[in-house]
Amino acid sequence: NDYHFIVPIMTAVMIGKWMADFSGVAPFYEAIMEIKKLPYLRLAPRVHPPLNLFTTGQVASSPVVCVPLVITIPELARILKEHDHHAFPVI
């Protein structure tokens, strides 16, 4: 019986969201988290330089070190200490 209210409500919600996005003001909950100095991930991470221009072969070093699915902490620590690494991509 109340289905005729759905379209106006959805329209109002969408227009409100578009206006909030257009204004550039941070969402309320993000502002509260910033005031309380709580860590959170922003919507779009800052990437310098644009990494989508590189292939894995251009940035990866060799030989490739594979970590087994099941590994003990001492084994993992040994692998990390033995190899000069900057990141471990999951491919």
XYZ file of C-alpha atoms in Angstrom:
91
model
C 0.000 0.000 0.000
C 2.872 2.366 0.683
C 4.701 1.522 -2.539
C 3.747 4.818 -4.128
C 6.111 6.570 -1.665
C 9.196 4.646 -2.829
C 9.966 6.715 -5.939
C 9.781 10.145 -4.203
C 11.843 8.900 -1.234
C 14.509 7.331 -3.478
C 14.625 10.511 -5.573
C 15.115 12.674 -2.473
C 17.838 10.382 -1.135
C 19.723 10.377 -4.456
C 19.520 14.161 -4.830
C 20.723 14.577 -1.230
C 23.659 12.230 -1.871
C 24.615 14.047 -5.081
C 24.499 17.408 -3.310
C 26.641 16.092 -0.454
C 29.176 14.630 -2.905
C 29.229 17.857 -4.911
C 29.792 20.039 -1.831
C 33.120 18.337 -1.071
C 32.481 18.314 2.675
C 33.738 15.205 4.459
C 31.079 12.811 5.719
C 29.984 13.219 9.334
C 31.461 9.930 10.545
C 34.821 10.633 8.890
C 34.901 14.054 10.583
C 34.236 12.451 13.984
C 36.959 9.862 13.368
C 39.385 12.612 12.418
C 38.546 14.594 15.567
C 39.107 11.492 17.714
C 42.306 10.765 15.725
C 41.142 7.268 14.772
C 42.909 5.656 11.802
C 40.872 4.998 8.670
C 41.428 4.469 4.978
C 40.320 7.260 2.685
C 38.107 6.525 -0.296
C 40.813 6.963 -2.936
C 44.371 6.088 -1.918
C 47.092 8.449 -3.084
C 49.350 6.657 -5.543
C 52.555 8.317 -6.797
C 53.464 7.659 -9.625
C 50.441 6.088 -11.361
C 51.212 2.410 -10.923
C 48.755 1.287 -13.569
C 51.334 2.364 -16.176
C 53.804 -0.346 -15.080
C 53.759 -4.090 -15.567
C 54.765 -6.568 -12.901
C 57.906 -7.444 -14.826
C 59.069 -3.818 -14.717
C 58.826 -3.493 -10.944
C 59.415 -7.033 -9.667
C 62.853 -8.380 -8.862
C 64.113 -11.852 -9.481
C 64.390 -14.530 -8.327
C 60.783 -14.709 -7.205
C 60.345 -15.936 -3.650
C 57.268 -18.093 -3.109
C 55.831 -18.491 0.367
C 53.912 -21.729 0.991
C 50.279 -21.599 2.072
C 51.130 -23.176 5.418
C 54.254 -21.726 7.033
C 55.547 -21.273 10.550
C 56.439 -17.874 11.947
C 60.169 -18.699 12.259
C 60.269 -19.824 8.613
C 58.549 -16.642 7.465
C 60.913 -14.508 9.545
C 63.890 -16.314 7.991
C 62.592 -15.650 4.459
C 62.039 -11.971 5.235
C 65.534 -11.580 6.699
C 67.314 -13.427 3.869
C 65.820 -11.478 0.967
C 66.094 -7.817 0.054
C 62.451 -6.931 -0.349
C 60.226 -3.892 -0.539
C 56.825 -5.519 -0.944
C 55.249 -8.888 -1.497
C 52.656 -8.821 -4.293
C 50.043 -11.537 -4.463
C 49.859 -12.838 -8.019
